[in-house]
GROMACS .gro file of N, CA and C in nm:
model
  216
    1ASP      N    1   1.032   0.264  -0.843
    1ASP     CA    2   1.152   0.299  -0.849
    1ASP      C    3   1.206   0.347  -0.703
    2ARG      N    4   1.111   0.361  -0.638
    2ARG     CA    5   1.122   0.351  -0.479
    2ARG      C    6   1.180   0.220  -0.423
    3LEU      N    7   1.138   0.127  -0.434
    3LEU     CA    8   1.137  -0.016  -0.407
    3LEU      C    9   1.302  -0.051  -0.457
    4GLU      N   10   1.286  -0.027  -0.599
    4GLU     CA   11   1.467  -0.051  -0.613
    4GLU      C   12   1.528  -0.020  -0.599
    5THR      N   13   1.528   0.101  -0.529
    5THR     CA   14   1.643   0.258  -0.451
    5THR      C   15   1.670   0.174  -0.339
    6SER      N   16   1.522   0.121  -0.283
    6SER     CA   17   1.603   0.087  -0.118
    6SER      C   18   1.616  -0.039  -0.134
    7ALA      N   19   1.585  -0.123  -0.246
    7ALA     CA   20   1.663  -0.265  -0.257
    7ALA      C   21   1.786  -0.256  -0.239
    8ALA      N   22   1.858  -0.153  -0.339
    8ALA     CA   23   1.997  -0.142  -0.397
    8ALA      C   24   2.096  -0.081  -0.283
    9SER      N   25   2.021   0.010  -0.148
    9SER     CA   26   2.050   0.029  -0.065
    9SER      C   27   2.111  -0.067   0.048
   10LEU      N   28   2.012  -0.121   0.000
   10LEU     CA   29   2.040  -0.277   0.125
   10LEU      C   30   2.129  -0.375   0.075
   11HIS      N   31   2.157  -0.365  -0.069
   11HIS     CA   32   2.272  -0.483  -0.116
   11HIS      C   33   2.103  -0.588  -0.139
   12LEU      N   34   2.043  -0.590  -0.194
   12LEU     CA   35   1.944  -0.682  -0.221
   12LEU      C   36   1.890  -0.653  -0.340
   13ASP      N   37   1.972  -0.787  -0.395
   13ASP     CA   38   1.877  -0.841  -0.552
   13ASP      C   39   1.795  -0.870  -0.562
   14LEU      N   40   1.653  -0.783  -0.635
   14LEU     CA   41   1.526  -0.841  -0.660
   14LEU      C   42   1.535  -0.955  -0.783
   15PRO      N   43   1.477  -1.061  -0.754
   15PRO     CA   44   1.463  -1.141  -0.875
   15PRO      C   45   1.349  -1.116  -0.961
   16TRP      N   46   1.269  -1.037  -0.884
   16TRP     CA   47   1.147  -1.022  -0.940
   16TRP      C   48   1.131  -0.908  -1.071
   17SER      N   49   1.102  -0.885  -1.229
   17SER     CA   50   1.118  -0.807  -1.306
   17SER      C   51   1.008  -0.703  -1.231
   18ARG      N   52   0.982  -0.558  -1.285
   18ARG     CA   53   0.854  -0.477  -1.225
   18ARG      C   54   0.739  -0.502  -1.305
   19ALA      N   55   0.721  -0.595  -1.391
   19ALA     CA   56   0.626  -0.673  -1.478
   19ALA      C   57   0.547  -0.749  -1.348
   20GLU      N   58   0.622  -0.851  -1.316
   20GLU     CA   59   0.608  -0.974  -1.223
   20GLU      C   60   0.538  -0.956  -1.124
   21LEU      N   61   0.590  -0.813  -1.062
   21LEU     CA   62   0.511  -0.762  -0.925
   21LEU      C   63   0.414  -0.725  -0.986
   22SER      N   64   0.388  -0.631  -1.091
   22SER     CA   65   0.230  -0.550  -1.110
   22SER      C   66   0.144  -0.669  -1.148
   23GLU      N   67   0.185  -0.749  -1.197
   23GLU     CA   68   0.145  -0.881  -1.227
   23GLU      C   69   0.022  -0.956  -1.075
   24ALA      N   70   0.155  -0.928  -1.005
   24ALA     CA   71   0.094  -1.001  -0.872
   24ALA      C   72   0.023  -0.928  -0.805
   25LEU      N   73   0.014  -0.778  -0.804
   25LEU     CA   74  -0.049  -0.708  -0.728
   25LEU      C   75  -0.185  -0.673  -0.855
   26ASP      N   76  -0.237  -0.667  -0.932
   26ASP     CA   77  -0.360  -0.741  -1.049
   26ASP      C   78  -0.407  -0.817  -0.969
   27ARG      N   79  -0.341  -0.946  -0.925
   27ARG     CA   80  -0.392  -1.045  -0.949
   27ARG      C   81  -0.452  -1.036  -0.773
   28THR      N   82  -0.397  -0.967  -0.677
   28THR     CA   83  -0.454  -0.958  -0.559
   28THR      C   84  -0.537  -0.898  -0.553
   29VAL      N   85  -0.570  -0.792  -0.614
   29VAL     CA   86  -0.693  -0.699  -0.626
   29VAL      C   87  -0.795  -0.816  -0.708
   30LYS      N   88  -0.789  -0.834  -0.786
   30LYS     CA   89  -0.866  -0.949  -0.891
   30LYS      C   90  -0.927  -1.061  -0.766
   31ALA      N   91  -0.838  -1.097  -0.669
   31ALA     CA   92  -0.892  -1.225  -0.632
   31ALA      C   93  -0.961  -1.181  -0.532
   32ASN      N   94  -0.944  -1.085  -0.445
   32ASN     CA   95  -1.042  -1.008  -0.327
   32ASN      C   96  -1.154  -0.957  -0.387
   33GLY      N   97  -1.166  -0.912  -0.549
   33GLY     CA   98  -1.277  -0.875  -0.571
   33GLY      C   99  -1.319  -0.751  -0.530
   34VAL      N  100  -1.194  -0.662  -0.510
   34VAL     CA  101  -1.248  -0.511  -0.488
   34VAL      C  102  -1.167  -0.395  -0.596
   35ALA      N  103  -1.265  -0.299  -0.580
   35ALA     CA  104  -1.257  -0.185  -0.708
   35ALA      C  105  -1.142  -0.108  -0.672
   36ASP      N  106  -1.175  -0.060  -0.515
   36ASP     CA  107  -1.084   0.072  -0.495
   36ASP      C  108  -1.012   0.004  -0.359
   37ALA      N  109  -0.873  -0.030  -0.367
   37ALA     CA  110  -0.822  -0.063  -0.239
   37ALA      C  111  -0.671  -0.020  -0.240
   38ALA      N  112  -0.619  -0.035  -0.123
   38ALA     CA  113  -0.509   0.012  -0.058
   38ALA      C  114  -0.399  -0.087  -0.089
   39LEU      N  115  -0.270  -0.103  -0.137
   39LEU     CA  116  -0.214  -0.216  -0.161
   39LEU      C  117  -0.062  -0.181  -0.123
   40ARG      N  118  -0.048  -0.295  -0.014
   40ARG     CA  119   0.141  -0.264   0.060
   40ARG      C  120   0.223  -0.389   0.004
   41LEU      N  121   0.314  -0.319  -0.074
   41LEU     CA  122   0.424  -0.471  -0.125
   41LEU      C  123   0.490  -0.514  -0.028
   42THR      N  124   0.573  -0.571   0.000
   42THR     CA  125   0.672  -0.567   0.111
   42THR      C  126   0.734  -0.688   0.052
   43VAL      N  127   0.865  -0.604   0.089
   43VAL     CA  128   0.983  -0.755   0.024
   43VAL      C  129   1.082  -0.746   0.126
   44ALA      N  130   1.098  -0.926   0.217
   44ALA     CA  131   1.171  -0.954   0.304
   44ALA      C  132   1.335  -0.971   0.256
   45ARG      N  133   1.411  -0.969   0.298
   45ARG     CA  134   1.579  -1.022   0.289
   45ARG      C  135   1.540  -1.172   0.280
   46GLY      N  136   1.481  -1.264   0.295
   46GLY     CA  137   1.503  -1.406   0.313
   46GLY      C  138   1.532  -1.382   0.434
   47GLU      N  139   1.537  -1.603   0.475
   47GLU     CA  140   1.557  -1.647   0.590
   47GLU      C  141   1.707  -1.632   0.595
   48GLY      N  142   1.766  -1.595   0.745
   48GLY     CA  143   1.936  -1.622   0.754
   48GLY      C  144   1.926  -1.550   0.879
   49PRO      N  145   2.035  -1.506   0.899
   49PRO     CA  146   2.112  -1.469   1.048
   49PRO      C  147   2.071  -1.364   1.068
   50PRO      N  148   2.031  -1.314   1.197
   50PRO     CA  149   1.962  -1.138   1.245
   50PRO      C  150   2.125  -1.036   1.227
   51VAL      N  151   2.177  -1.060   1.076
   51VAL     CA  152   2.288  -0.928   1.045
   51VAL      C  153   2.240  -0.870   0.924
   52PRO      N  154   2.284  -0.737   0.907
   52PRO     CA  155   2.235  -0.650   0.826
   52PRO      C  156   2.317  -0.679   0.676
   53ASP      N  157   2.421  -0.834   0.704
   53ASP     CA  158   2.458  -0.848   0.559
   53ASP      C  159   2.379  -0.953   0.499
   54SER      N  160   2.267  -0.936   0.404
   54SER     CA  161   2.192  -0.973   0.307
   54SER      C  162   2.264  -1.150   0.229
   55THR      N  163   2.368  -1.076   0.217
   55THR     CA  164   2.408  -1.200   0.115
   55THR      C  165   2.465  -1.350   0.211
   56HIS      N  166   2.428  -1.285   0.322
   56HIS     CA  167   2.416  -1.474   0.441
   56HIS      C  168   2.267  -1.531   0.442
   57CYS      N  169   2.192  -1.473   0.352
   57CYS     CA  170   2.024  -1.498   0.350
   57CYS      C  171   1.969  -1.561   0.243
   58GLY      N  172   1.875  -1.650   0.266
   58GLY     CA  173   1.852  -1.700   0.123
   58GLY      C  174   1.767  -1.642   0.052
   59PRO      N  175   1.700  -1.664  -0.049
   59PRO     CA  176   1.654  -1.560  -0.172
   59PRO      C  177   1.522  -1.494  -0.115
   60PRO      N  178   1.516  -1.353  -0.149
   60PRO     CA  179   1.435  -1.244  -0.095
   60PRO      C  180   1.288  -1.352  -0.060
   61ALA      N  181   1.174  -1.264  -0.038
   61ALA     CA  182   1.048  -1.303  -0.039
   61ALA      C  183   0.930  -1.139  -0.109
   62TYR      N  184   0.814  -1.150  -0.099
   62TYR     CA  185   0.745  -1.089  -0.123
   62TYR      C  186   0.618  -1.116  -0.043
   63PHE      N  187   0.559  -1.026  -0.004
   63PHE     CA  188   0.420  -1.039   0.036
   63PHE      C  189   0.296  -0.888   0.051
   64ILE      N  190   0.198  -0.934   0.003
   64ILE     CA  191   0.107  -0.814  -0.076
   64ILE      C  192  -0.033  -0.811   0.014
   65THR      N  193  -0.019  -0.708   0.065
   65THR     CA  194  -0.128  -0.712   0.185
   65THR      C  195  -0.259  -0.596   0.110
   66LEU      N  196  -0.377  -0.620   0.120
   66LEU     CA  197  -0.474  -0.508   0.052
   66LEU      C  198  -0.601  -0.462   0.157
   67ARG      N  199  -0.620  -0.344   0.115
   67ARG     CA  200  -0.741  -0.307   0.261
   67ARG      C  201  -0.779  -0.200   0.129
   68PRO      N  202  -0.936  -0.307   0.189
   68PRO     CA  203  -1.019  -0.206   0.053
   68PRO      C  204  -1.053  -0.007   0.107
   69LEU      N  205  -1.070   0.016   0.019
   69LEU     CA  206  -1.123   0.188   0.030
   69LEU      C  207  -1.262   0.208   0.077
   70PRO      N  208  -1.290   0.285   0.222
   70PRO     CA  209  -1.397   0.281   0.234
   70PRO      C  210  -1.530   0.375   0.152
   71ALA      N  211  -1.638   0.327   0.149
   71ALA     CA  212  -1.711   0.390   0.031
   71ALA      C  213  -1.698   0.512   0.050
   72ALA      N  214  -1.718   0.628  -0.059
   72ALA     CA  215  -1.752   0.756  -0.040
   72ALA      C  216  -1.880   0.816   0.009
   0.00000   0.00000   0.00000
């Protein structure tokens, strides 16, 4: 919800469904072989001039970072 709300406030159309993003997060966890991790999903507006209007930019992109949690 927060990602979609933030994107909408920036007039940024997200081309991915919630299911697609969830699957990407799951694949990241599995690829790194960790059971407990902190994930961060970051969305960039796409390539374009340094102006606040995202309509002049290419398609948005996302990247995921993962940090294993310390053992308890």
